[in-house]
Every structure is written in C-alpha cells, then in structure tokens.
Amino acid sequence: MIHAFDVLVVGAGGAGLYAALEAGKNAKTAVLSKVYAVRSHTGAAQGGISAALGNVEEDSPEWHAFDTVKGGDYLVDQNAAVILAEDAVQAVHDLENRGLPFNRTKEGRIDQRRFGGHTRKFGEGPVHRACYSADRTGHMIMQTLFQQCIKHSVSFYDEFQILDVILDGKKCCGAVALEISTGEVHILKAKAVLFATGGFGRMFKVTSNAHANTGDGPAILARHGIPMEDMEFFQFHPTGIKDMGILISEAVRGEGGILRNSKNQRFMEKYAPTLLDLAPRDMVSRAIVTEIQEGLGIRGDRKIDDYVYLDATGIGKEKILERLPDITDFCKTYLDVDPAEKSIPVQPTAHYGMGGIPTDIHGRVILNSSGEVCDGLYAAGECACVSVHGANRLGTNSLLDLVVFGRRAGIHMADYVKDAETDTIAKDAAGFAGERIAHLVENKKKEQGADIREEMRNTMMENVGVYRMEADMAKAVNTIKDLRQKFKETGVEDTNRGFNTELLDLLELSNLLDLSLITAESAKNRKESRGAHARDDYPERDDDNYLKHTLAFLEDDDVRIDYKPVDTSRWEPKPRIY
Ligand SMILES: Cc1cc2nc3c(=O)[nH]c(=O)nc-3n(C[C@H](O)[C@H](O)[C@H](O)COP(=O)(O)OP(=O)(O)OC[C@H]3O[C@@H](n4cnc5c(N)ncnc54)[C@H](O)[C@@H]3O)c2cc1C
C-alpha cells in the first residue's frame, strides 16, 4: 500500500512528538512508531529536564552551556550547546503551558533539583537546574506531547516498523515500513522524513534501555552510506540495579544519596572533591569500576558481579516517597530493599549513545566531512548527533535535547516542504526491504539469532565497556564481524505474516550488529581518553590529534573513518577538574 504525506516522523518519543507538533501546524504530518506512542523509551525517563530558570537559586543559560561543553569533554559543538541552553528556558515554559504537571516550590514556581555536572558560576558547586515531575518526568512529557498531537490532528501509525528509507541521490522521498499486525509492506511517500528512533543500548549486556532501543534508524541510514558520528562515546550510567541494569536515577544523588564502598567510605571524595557524587557520569562510573578493581567493591556471586552501594537513607522517608516514588517501587520489587532504610546495590549500566546520525542545528542530516546535507532527511533525539553531548552527556540534557532540537527540526521541515516537490517513487522502492525479509523467511536456519545476540551483547560489554584497551576492541571488531557472517545463516521458523516477532527480532538484531561494528571500530580508532571513552593504553586526552568528530562509514564488512571539525568558538578546551 502507498501513502503520501508532507512530513513523515519515524519515532514517537519526545523528539518525534515535538517535531510532529510543530510540523503538523502547517504540513500534513504522520508519526509512525513500532511501539504504541506513549510506550516509547522517553516515558521511562525519571530524573528531570534541565533549564537555567533560576527558580531555586541564581542560574544562567551561559553557565548551563559551559557545563554542557565541559561535561562533554570539549567535543561538544559549542554553538549547538548555546542554543540548547538558551532555548531551554522557553522550552520548559512551553511544556508547562501545554499542561505538564511539574513539581512546585512553595511559591508555586517549577521546582528544580541538582544533577551531575550542572554547576553555578562555571564550576563553583552544584546548582539546582533540573525541572522535574517526581521521578516520572519523561512519562509526563510523553503524555503532554501526545495529547497535544492528538489535539492538533497529527496522524499516528502505531506498530509500524520502518525497514528502509527511500533516497534519490542526495534527496529523501519516503520510507518503507512493515505493518506489524498484518506483515504487509507499506510505502510512505513524504517530502521530508525525520528519524527519531531513539537509542541503541541493547547492544550491551547490562543496559537501562527498553527492548525497543535497537538503533533501527541509524543502522538503516548507515547502510545507505550515511556516516555515523562519534559512536565510540557510549555512556555508562553509574547506578543501574546490580545485575539487571534497571536505572536508579541520578535524582537519588541529586536529593542527597551517597555512593559507598565495602568499607562504607564515600569514595567520590577521592575522585571529584568539589562535586563529589554529582560529578559527571563518566567519572562516577570509572570511580565505581576502579573501586571494584581495587577490591573495595561488595562481593557479588562472581568477581565480575561486584558492586557498590547507593545510600539514600539520609534523604528521609517522607522526601523519598514524595520525590522518588517509582525508584522506591523498583527497589522494593526487584531487590526487596526499601531505599529509605537500606542501601541500594548498584553497578554501571549502558545507558545513552552520545553519537548517532550527524545533523546540523536544524536537524538536517549531514552526509560528509564538508557538511553537505541530504535534502528532506532529518534526525533528532537520541539517534541523532547535533552534537550537544560531545564525549559525555550531562544528566537531564537529553530530554532537553529532544524538545529543543525536535522542535527546531519540526519547524524546518514545515518550511522546507512548502516549496519541495513530490517525487515519483521508483517502482522497486520496497525491493531491498522485501529481499531482506524474503531471505530470512526462505533461509535454511543454521544459526540461532538468540545465540548471536547473546554473544554480541557480552562482547560489547566486556570489550567496549567503561575501560577499553586496543586488544579488547580489536577482539570485539573480529567477533562482531564473525557474528555478522553467522547472521547470514539464520532465518525464521515462524512464517506467519501477522505479529511475527521472530522476524522483527532478527531485523533488529541485524541493526544492532551493524551499529556494534561501527561503535567498536570507532572506539579502536580513537587513541586517546575523552569523556566516556576511557582507554587504559591511552589514558590522556589528546587535543592535538583528536579534537575532532569521528565520521564512520559502513562499507559492507568494513568501516571507513573520516572526521569533522568541532565548533570551539566560545570556550577554549581545558582539563576537566571537578
Ligand atoms: C531509564 C531511562 C531514564 C532516563 N532518564 C532521563 C532523564 O531523567 N533525563 C534526561 O534528560 N534523559 C533521560 N534519559 C534519556 C532519555 O530519556 C532518552 O535519551 C530519550 O527519551 C530518547 O528519546 P527519543 O525521542 O530520541 O527516542 P525514544 O523515546 O526512545 O523513542 C523512539 C521511538 O522510535 C520508534 N522506533 C524505533 N525504531 C523504529 C522503527 N524501526 N520503526 C518505527 N518506529 C521505530 C519507537 O517506537 C519510539 O516511538 C533516560 C533514559 C532511560 C533509558
């Protein structure tokens, strides 16, 4: 079946919905999502969205932009960070006016809490900058934006999975999707297509990410020769529930929670004397791993299961229940621990991809190192890299990224489609997607997808994790290459068309394999330590050789690396001391 729109938004998380809301004002807009819109991972975001409102104490967008740049270890494009911080204030007020129930101060203003790496006066001490709605901020954003989209007559195609994009030279003219309930392949013609498909944490064994976070958008574009930017930078959040990876929000430390080792020491005093437990996430995750390596972790069942404690008992029962109700539930359900009374066992968990589809500040996808854009092709949210997070994202800056750059992309698309022509779509536009499905359905299955997936996730966790070494990353590259070959020998047993989750799982696995290869190759190539990319063999940051964005091109079984300059027009790179 063929459908036609002005704007097609792929992904119904915060970025997709905000873009749809803006584009929908002036253009025929549809949102397509493989899960029901409000089940997108944005709904799981807990802690908050940053904006220098200054409601609790003095603050300024300039300090926010600086913290973002420094937090990202100077790989942030500074013009983009300034836009992020300056637009934040309006963005949060817009959400408030659209009905988002933020927590309030006694005076009735939006309340704000502390989060890692957010400081007053360029690093003097932590600042209250995160606006929040208990520990359900993302859920509230999703509900608010979804209601607004319905009000503005945006069309939704829920449970449609994008398989391919339709490109005509350097122009995008639509996408190909599978209707999950029927197995039917649809062609979606559009003058502009936005990819807002979210993260890809499922490539790692221990992750906070939802099952749907399989990097479909970036992988689809990578297969069309579009580069992926800075994929070596993957954030490990310091406090995932031990063994499970389920997130315990940084808001717990923002409200006063403290990390402790087996000797009950507040070990962050050693690593970040000023910001302590509220240092940026890359530093705290490394501190936890270092404590464990030095034998100061709490013993798990095996050595690799060692962990540390997050002690929230000092916050007080009443405040915990008021501000962290979901976290309390998670701890009781999964650990049988009441955080008001006992410490929470935590380990770093794969959380957020700083890299992704390269875009300019309007969300237009960039094709190469000279910054050429693809007409009609846009990306926003976690799957994109604009780049405001550089080598390490600060907590609460992602929800902000979604609304600021989702909005900008929506506005740009609405404008672009006014004069853009509707292209005729080639007859075989769905050919590639059809062939991939046919191959999986007709193949004699020799390899199990589940085994390939498990090996991929273990390999990435062990070799491209918090600390990295040349030999380990080389091993990861080889293993992932082998797994990609094995993938060719897999197929489905279930040949039903409707709700064929076996087929969908395999398609997602192939996306994760492609992104794992790009991630491991990009990491191996960057011979320095910066932000979340910490190498034992190259422990220092090397601005002379690596103050540049990686652009990784997937070329069949190999990855070609190129670079793109970093915008450092505002602040000169300095060592990161907290
Ligand atoms: C547990 C958790 C807590 C977090 N807490 C915070 C926080 O407090 N503050 C903060 O700033 N950040 C937080 N983050 C990060 C932040 O929530 C995410 O980065 C952000 O929500 C991603 O939003 P998105 O719109 O890019 O994508 P998502 O919300 O992940 O949505 C992706 C959408 O794409 C669709 N999609 C994907 N593939 C396809 C396909 N092939 N076909 C069709 N549709 C597809 C999905 O159906 C979905 O609708 C948290 C993340 C996690 C995992």
XYZ file of C-alpha atoms and ligand atoms in Angstrom:
631
model
C 0.000 0.000 0.000
C 1.246 3.531 -0.748
C 0.581 6.549 1.498
C 1.594 10.167 0.928
C 2.410 12.920 3.439
C 4.326 16.138 3.545
C 6.220 15.146 6.670
C 6.837 11.643 7.995
C 8.165 11.337 11.539
C 9.654 7.961 12.402
C 9.504 7.508 16.165
C 7.001 8.698 18.731
C 9.332 9.513 21.636
C 9.850 13.046 22.894
C 11.847 14.129 19.825
C 9.386 12.703 17.293
C 6.299 14.061 19.030
C 7.714 17.560 19.467
C 8.741 17.669 15.814
C 5.311 16.378 14.733
C 3.595 19.002 16.830
C 5.494 21.802 15.096
C 5.423 20.346 11.584
C 1.745 19.416 11.952
C 0.766 23.070 12.292
C 1.489 23.718 8.618
C 2.060 20.389 6.888
C 0.305 17.052 6.511
C 2.203 15.071 9.128
C 2.208 11.429 10.207
C 4.049 9.767 13.083
C 4.989 6.151 12.693
C 6.129 4.030 15.615
C 6.950 0.385 16.168
C 5.550 0.568 19.713
C 2.426 2.426 20.840
C 3.416 6.072 21.003
C 3.296 6.558 24.765
C 5.309 3.375 25.304
C 8.407 4.970 23.789
C 11.508 4.977 25.986
C 11.138 8.690 26.758
C 8.311 7.587 29.055
C 10.885 5.802 31.240
C 12.956 8.948 31.853
C 12.957 9.629 35.523
C 15.013 12.461 36.906
C 14.333 15.680 35.048
C 14.856 18.165 32.262
C 17.420 20.928 32.659
C 16.830 24.647 32.172
C 18.514 27.583 33.891
C 15.240 29.004 35.248
C 16.913 30.146 38.463
C 13.781 29.304 40.477
C 15.612 27.895 43.490
C 18.920 29.746 43.263
C 20.732 32.036 40.830
C 21.478 30.394 37.456
C 22.157 31.378 33.850
C 21.975 29.760 30.374
C 25.629 30.682 29.893
C 26.668 28.548 32.879
C 24.443 25.761 31.547
C 26.068 25.908 28.093
C 29.534 25.923 29.658
C 28.719 22.912 31.880
C 27.440 21.063 28.801
C 30.669 21.763 26.907
C 32.931 20.869 29.832
C 30.800 17.811 30.721
C 31.184 16.627 27.107
C 34.974 16.918 27.480
C 35.119 19.708 24.863
C 33.925 17.528 21.990
C 30.609 19.415 22.075
C 29.775 21.779 19.209
C 29.612 24.944 21.231
C 27.165 26.848 19.004
C 24.698 23.963 19.420
C 25.236 23.882 23.214
C 24.467 27.595 23.447
C 21.208 27.063 21.520
C 20.366 24.140 23.824
C 20.874 26.162 26.998
C 19.245 29.363 25.737
C 16.181 27.648 24.231
C 15.802 25.529 27.380
C 14.035 28.209 29.385
C 11.308 28.746 26.767
C 11.053 25.008 26.084
C 10.291 24.194 29.722
C 7.761 27.022 29.970
C 6.123 25.752 26.759
C 5.817 22.287 28.297
C 4.341 23.850 31.422
C 1.815 25.827 29.360
C 0.894 22.686 27.451
C -0.091 21.081 30.730
C 2.963 19.279 32.142
C 2.496 18.909 35.927
C 5.958 19.870 37.249
C 6.728 19.705 40.974
C 6.425 23.171 42.534
C 8.303 25.299 45.037
C 6.398 26.740 47.995
C 5.897 29.919 45.938
C 4.277 27.920 43.124
C 7.180 28.044 40.662
C 8.607 24.996 38.867
C 10.841 23.254 41.426
C 14.411 22.304 40.487
C 16.846 19.691 41.792
C 20.567 19.053 41.443
C 22.067 16.750 38.830
C 25.591 15.658 37.938
C 27.899 18.174 36.263
C 25.435 21.090 36.470
C 27.147 23.908 38.341
C 26.888 27.573 39.263
C 29.473 30.101 38.130
C 31.468 27.821 35.836
C 32.115 25.013 38.318
C 31.938 26.551 41.804
C 29.476 23.961 43.083
C 26.290 22.043 42.180
C 23.268 24.084 41.115
C 19.513 23.305 41.192
C 18.808 23.185 37.427
C 16.720 20.053 36.729
C 12.964 20.657 36.453
C 11.082 17.519 37.405
C 7.821 15.794 37.944
C 8.615 13.427 40.845
C 10.680 10.649 39.193
C 8.326 10.384 36.211
C 9.424 13.400 34.183
C 9.638 11.532 30.858
C 6.247 9.916 31.387
C 4.710 13.353 31.923
C 6.450 14.759 28.826
C 5.100 11.893 26.732
C 1.541 12.314 27.981
C 1.645 16.072 27.449
C 3.053 15.913 23.923
C 0.833 13.025 22.853
C -2.314 14.857 23.954
C -1.183 17.958 22.084
C -0.510 15.957 18.910
C -3.999 14.432 19.073
C -5.438 17.905 19.603
C -3.601 19.130 16.500
C -4.755 16.201 14.329
C -1.388 14.535 13.768
C -1.975 11.034 12.297
C -0.449 8.081 14.144
C 0.600 4.748 12.653
C 1.296 2.645 15.740
C 3.012 -0.722 15.433
C 4.541 0.037 12.054
C 8.240 -0.806 11.833
C 10.458 1.109 9.429
C 12.603 -1.198 7.317
C 14.213 1.216 4.888
C 14.472 4.810 3.741
C 13.880 5.906 0.135
C 16.688 8.092 -1.147
C 17.047 9.536 -4.604
C 20.623 10.710 -4.897
C 21.022 13.348 -2.188
C 17.309 13.693 -1.542
C 14.936 11.763 0.680
C 11.454 10.946 -0.616
C 9.981 8.492 1.844
C 10.348 5.266 3.764
C 9.304 1.629 3.716
C 7.521 0.082 6.707
C 6.123 -3.220 7.857
C 2.671 -3.232 9.436
C 3.326 -5.478 12.408
C -0.221 -6.849 12.775
C -0.528 -7.991 9.150
C 3.030 -8.328 7.835
C 2.106 -6.060 4.935
C 4.836 -3.822 3.496
C 3.831 -0.156 3.038
C 5.477 2.625 1.064
C 5.284 6.012 2.747
C 5.935 8.877 0.377
C 6.979 12.116 2.054
C 8.737 15.331 1.164
C 10.573 15.266 4.482
C 11.368 12.325 6.762
C 12.591 12.702 10.344
C 14.331 9.840 12.095
C 13.668 9.984 15.850
C 14.115 6.299 16.607
C 15.898 6.668 19.959
C 18.836 4.819 21.459
C 20.681 1.549 20.863
C 21.724 0.406 24.344
C 20.509 -3.113 23.601
C 23.898 -3.833 22.013
C 25.253 -4.189 25.592
C 24.553 -6.977 28.071
C 23.688 -4.753 31.038
C 21.581 -1.779 29.984
C 18.919 0.597 31.230
C 17.373 0.730 27.755
C 13.988 -0.628 26.677
C 13.829 -3.691 24.424
C 12.797 -1.466 21.516
C 16.060 0.530 21.640
C 17.762 -1.306 18.819
C 19.108 1.574 16.736
C 16.964 0.883 13.670
C 17.145 4.442 12.303
C 20.930 4.869 12.418
C 21.514 1.353 11.031
C 19.125 1.901 8.112
C 20.878 5.141 7.205
C 24.367 3.660 7.709
C 23.529 1.008 5.119
C 22.787 3.832 2.671
C 26.253 5.308 3.117
C 25.342 7.970 5.670
C 28.105 8.312 8.258
C 27.634 7.827 11.988
C 29.197 10.458 14.211
C 31.137 9.822 17.452
C 29.761 6.329 18.024
C 32.695 5.462 20.306
C 31.128 7.575 23.036
C 28.594 5.455 24.887
C 27.567 6.490 28.365
C 27.540 4.022 31.238
C 25.245 5.370 33.929
C 26.834 4.735 37.323
C 23.741 3.482 39.106
C 21.942 0.596 37.473
C 20.386 -2.037 39.745
C 23.041 -4.727 40.242
C 22.935 -7.495 37.576
C 19.738 -6.091 35.991
C 20.798 -2.677 34.727
C 17.427 -1.078 35.557
C 18.098 2.594 36.129
C 18.251 4.214 39.546
C 18.026 7.863 38.577
C 20.785 10.335 39.331
C 17.978 12.241 41.069
C 18.691 9.983 44.076
C 22.144 11.563 44.358
C 20.635 14.949 43.431
C 18.408 14.642 46.508
C 21.365 13.669 48.728
C 22.158 9.977 48.046
C 25.800 8.926 48.559
C 27.905 6.208 46.928
C 29.798 3.949 49.349
C 32.298 1.113 49.001
C 32.638 -2.056 51.083
C 34.355 -0.058 53.848
C 31.385 2.320 53.939
C 33.655 5.109 52.584
C 32.222 7.942 50.476
C 34.739 7.151 47.739
C 33.826 10.052 45.429
C 35.768 12.304 47.824
C 38.908 10.879 46.171
C 37.804 11.364 42.571
C 35.861 14.648 42.492
C 36.462 16.680 45.667
C 34.136 19.564 44.685
C 31.172 17.862 43.018
C 31.551 14.518 44.855
C 28.679 12.158 43.945
C 27.358 14.723 41.464
C 30.398 14.629 39.174
C 29.591 13.796 35.513
C 28.530 10.220 34.855
C 31.645 9.050 33.033
C 33.783 9.982 36.042
C 31.477 8.349 38.582
C 31.228 5.126 36.540
C 35.022 4.964 36.282
C 35.330 5.598 40.020
C 32.989 2.672 40.741
C 34.908 0.327 38.425
C 38.226 1.456 39.942
C 36.960 0.834 43.488
C 35.830 -2.638 42.471
C 39.147 -3.374 40.720
C 40.986 -2.337 43.898
C 38.970 -4.838 45.914
C 36.754 -2.236 47.560
C 33.519 -3.413 45.947
C 30.958 -5.603 47.654
C 31.382 -9.211 46.518
C 28.809 -10.475 44.032
C 28.384 -14.125 43.116
C 31.355 -13.894 40.741
C 34.129 -11.278 40.616
C 32.524 -9.525 37.630
C 29.327 -9.191 39.676
C 30.940 -6.979 42.343
C 29.088 -3.785 43.094
C 28.894 -0.708 45.352
C 26.146 0.824 47.456
C 23.986 3.836 46.785
C 22.987 5.036 50.236
C 19.758 7.066 50.161
C 18.876 6.559 53.815
C 19.936 10.105 54.717
C 17.265 11.645 52.436
C 14.432 10.757 54.799
C 11.402 8.543 54.210
C 8.927 11.335 53.564
C 11.046 13.071 50.911
C 11.880 9.770 49.221
C 8.211 8.882 48.918
C 7.292 12.327 47.663
C 10.115 12.797 45.140
C 11.267 9.278 44.243
C 8.158 7.094 44.378
C 8.936 4.972 41.289
C 12.533 4.376 42.377
C 11.225 3.188 45.733
C 8.906 0.772 43.926
C 11.694 -0.550 41.672
C 13.939 -1.221 44.684
C 11.176 -2.992 46.579
C 10.076 -5.043 43.559
C 13.462 -6.086 42.174
C 15.660 -6.091 45.273
C 13.311 -6.312 48.239
C 15.060 -3.188 49.556
C 13.353 -0.096 50.953
C 15.758 2.704 49.959
C 14.684 4.767 52.970
C 16.072 2.044 55.221
C 18.786 0.139 53.342
C 21.443 0.933 50.728
C 20.797 0.005 47.085
C 23.326 -2.339 45.347
C 24.355 -0.678 42.065
C 26.686 -1.173 39.070
C 27.283 0.914 35.916
C 24.725 0.206 33.179
C 24.899 1.019 29.439
C 22.600 3.981 29.153
C 22.980 6.527 26.379
C 24.608 6.865 22.956
C 26.184 10.286 22.578
C 26.866 9.562 18.916
C 24.477 8.907 16.064
C 23.222 10.383 12.812
C 25.106 13.653 12.202
C 22.877 16.721 11.858
C 23.127 20.473 11.678
C 21.265 22.728 14.130
C 18.042 22.396 12.096
C 18.095 18.614 12.269
C 19.191 18.180 8.631
C 21.265 15.034 8.126
C 24.904 15.648 7.194
C 26.456 13.439 4.537
C 30.181 14.005 4.838
C 33.075 15.889 6.401
C 32.363 19.005 4.363
C 28.935 19.324 5.977
C 26.836 18.678 2.849
C 23.198 17.930 3.800
C 20.673 15.474 2.390
C 17.542 17.344 1.291
C 14.400 16.242 3.094
C 16.212 13.940 5.526
C 16.226 14.893 9.217
C 17.145 13.328 12.559
C 16.552 14.362 16.178
C 16.727 12.946 19.688
C 18.983 10.179 20.909
C 19.531 8.647 17.460
C 20.950 11.978 16.240
C 24.222 13.749 16.993
C 23.998 17.530 16.680
C 26.442 17.441 18.825
C 25.431 18.845 22.209
C 26.669 15.942 24.311
C 30.148 15.536 22.870
C 32.044 12.788 24.650
C 29.715 12.574 27.653
C 26.143 13.760 28.206
C 25.096 15.542 31.382
C 22.008 14.151 33.097
C 18.734 15.905 32.147
C 20.251 17.272 28.936
C 18.728 14.536 26.784
C 15.086 15.348 27.476
C 16.077 18.917 26.761
C 17.796 17.920 23.508
C 14.547 16.214 22.400
C 12.340 19.225 22.907
C 14.809 21.869 21.673
C 16.069 20.086 18.566
C 12.841 18.119 17.928
C 11.093 21.475 17.793
C 13.714 23.029 15.520
C 13.552 20.089 13.112
C 9.736 20.274 13.056
C 9.806 23.971 12.210
C 12.447 23.488 9.497
C 10.572 20.595 7.891
C 7.292 22.531 7.791
C 9.114 25.307 5.984
C 11.063 23.013 3.651
C 8.014 21.073 2.417
C 6.221 24.277 1.356
C 8.336 24.506 -1.800
C 9.567 20.918 -2.115
C 8.201 18.820 -4.943
C 6.616 15.419 -4.502
C 8.879 12.944 -6.237
C 7.732 9.891 -8.073
C 8.930 6.857 -6.234
C 10.861 4.178 -8.064
C 8.836 1.001 -8.691
C 11.269 -1.146 -6.726
C 11.445 1.230 -3.707
C 10.443 -1.575 -1.344
C 12.730 -4.049 -3.094
C 15.613 -4.056 -0.637
C 13.336 -4.383 2.399
C 11.403 -7.154 0.661
C 14.600 -9.039 -0.143
C 15.808 -8.906 3.457
C 12.537 -10.347 4.698
C 12.428 -12.981 1.960
C 15.980 -14.049 2.815
C 15.094 -14.539 6.489
C 11.872 -16.377 5.679
C 13.314 -18.655 2.992
C 16.707 -19.299 4.552
C 17.513 -22.720 5.952
C 18.218 -21.746 9.537
C 21.664 -22.923 10.603
C 22.403 -20.297 13.261
C 20.223 -19.179 16.160
C 19.535 -15.434 16.369
C 19.352 -15.685 20.156
C 22.924 -17.065 20.349
C 24.244 -14.346 18.057
C 22.504 -11.688 20.129
C 23.907 -13.005 23.400
C 27.448 -13.150 22.063
C 27.176 -9.638 20.637
C 25.944 -8.190 23.931
C 28.604 -9.983 26.009
C 31.356 -8.977 23.581
C 30.382 -5.322 23.606
C 30.026 -5.248 27.396
C 33.372 -6.923 28.054
C 35.472 -5.252 25.357
C 33.929 -1.867 24.618
C 32.778 -1.016 28.156
C 33.745 1.537 30.801
C 37.517 0.949 30.373
C 38.941 -0.006 26.976
C 42.154 -1.473 25.520
C 43.364 -1.870 21.925
C 43.475 -5.684 22.031
C 39.989 -5.946 23.537
C 38.446 -3.615 20.986
C 40.187 -5.481 18.151
C 38.701 -8.688 19.570
C 35.255 -7.063 19.600
C 35.629 -5.977 15.971
C 36.568 -9.512 14.880
C 33.830 -11.169 16.902
C 31.170 -8.797 15.575
C 32.396 -9.374 12.017
C 32.061 -13.144 12.576
C 28.600 -12.679 14.035
C 27.533 -10.641 11.011
C 28.602 -13.571 8.821
C 26.728 -16.024 11.033
C 23.678 -13.801 10.780
C 23.545 -14.621 7.080
C 22.910 -18.251 8.091
C 19.945 -17.532 10.284
C 16.246 -17.401 9.467
C 12.787 -17.746 10.956
C 10.841 -20.874 11.856
C 7.601 -18.925 12.161
C 6.456 -17.967 8.655
C 3.170 -16.352 9.716
C 2.828 -12.818 8.472
C 0.959 -11.132 11.337
C 2.822 -10.305 14.587
C 5.887 -12.232 13.507
C 8.073 -11.221 16.436
C 10.741 -13.759 15.443
C 11.233 -11.893 12.171
C 11.179 -8.476 13.844
C 13.738 -9.597 16.425
C 16.091 -10.699 13.660
C 15.726 -7.446 11.745
C 16.535 -5.555 14.958
C 19.476 -7.825 15.668
C 20.985 -7.050 12.275
C 20.685 -3.325 13.081
C 22.441 -3.800 16.417
C 25.207 -5.848 14.766
C 25.887 -3.062 12.266
C 25.965 -0.412 14.981
C 28.144 -2.591 17.240
C 30.687 -2.886 14.428
C 30.693 0.873 13.868
C 30.977 1.506 17.633
C 33.860 -0.927 18.151
C 35.773 0.322 15.074
C 35.279 3.981 16.040
C 36.457 3.222 19.585
C 39.527 1.324 18.387
C 40.416 4.181 16.090
C 40.347 6.927 18.765
C 43.675 6.624 20.523
C 43.013 8.909 23.471
C 40.786 9.071 26.560
C 37.993 11.599 26.449
C 34.653 11.618 28.295
C 33.038 8.204 28.204
C 35.809 6.775 26.003
C 38.434 5.768 28.599
C 41.439 3.818 27.343
C 43.921 2.166 29.684
C 46.544 2.290 26.911
C 45.984 5.987 26.089
C 44.898 7.494 29.422
C 45.230 11.177 28.416
C 43.046 13.419 26.284
C 44.908 14.312 23.104
C 43.562 17.591 21.706
C 46.387 17.886 19.164
C 45.301 14.753 17.334
C 41.728 14.005 18.380
C 39.814 17.223 18.987
C 37.559 16.234 16.080
C 34.345 14.320 15.495
C 34.571 10.828 14.084
C 32.507 10.107 10.974
C 32.288 6.337 10.447
C 31.030 4.972 7.116
C 29.801 1.380 6.959
C 31.143 -0.165 3.753
C 29.941 -3.780 3.532
C 32.079 -5.640 6.079
C 34.352 -2.714 6.877
C 34.165 0.711 8.454
C 35.899 3.719 6.918
C 36.789 6.554 9.280
C 36.749 10.232 8.446
C 36.486 13.339 10.636
C 34.555 16.578 11.068
C 35.750 19.663 12.959
C 34.427 20.573 16.427
C 32.991 24.050 16.971
C 35.110 25.519 19.789
C 34.265 29.156 19.070
C 33.228 30.018 22.641
C 35.409 28.266 25.219
C 38.938 27.015 24.797
C 39.394 23.359 25.773
C 40.746 22.961 29.311
C 41.450 19.967 31.556
C 38.293 18.695 33.249
C 38.598 19.057 37.002
C 35.561 18.839 39.288
C 15.534 4.552 32.106
C 15.951 5.862 31.486
C 15.837 7.033 32.213
C 16.213 8.258 31.634
N 16.090 9.420 32.377
C 16.392 10.611 31.793
C 16.191 11.830 32.491
O 15.702 11.877 33.617
N 16.527 12.982 31.873
C 17.056 13.006 30.608
O 17.330 14.091 30.090
N 17.235 11.855 29.922
C 16.908 10.674 30.483
N 17.093 9.512 29.769
C 17.496 9.583 28.360
C 16.289 9.971 27.516
O 15.106 9.537 28.137
C 16.356 9.388 26.119
O 17.589 9.689 25.538
C 15.239 9.967 25.265
O 13.996 9.801 25.896
C 15.189 9.399 23.858
O 14.077 9.979 23.216
P 13.837 9.831 21.655
O 12.640 10.651 21.342
O 15.083 10.102 20.932
O 13.525 8.289 21.474
P 12.564 7.263 22.239
O 11.766 7.891 23.310
O 13.399 6.078 22.605
O 11.546 6.849 21.113
C 11.957 6.141 19.967
C 10.769 5.953 19.072
O 11.206 5.403 17.839
C 10.344 4.360 17.469
N 11.106 3.446 16.614
C 12.325 2.920 16.804
N 12.669 2.123 15.778
C 11.636 2.161 14.910
C 11.368 1.542 13.659
N 12.230 0.711 13.082
N 10.190 1.793 13.064
C 9.278 2.614 13.636
N 9.475 3.221 14.809
C 10.642 2.993 15.430
C 9.883 3.754 18.769
O 8.668 3.064 18.587
C 9.716 5.014 19.615
O 8.453 5.574 19.399
C 16.721 8.284 30.329
C 16.828 7.112 29.589
C 16.457 5.915 30.167
C 16.632 4.659 29.355
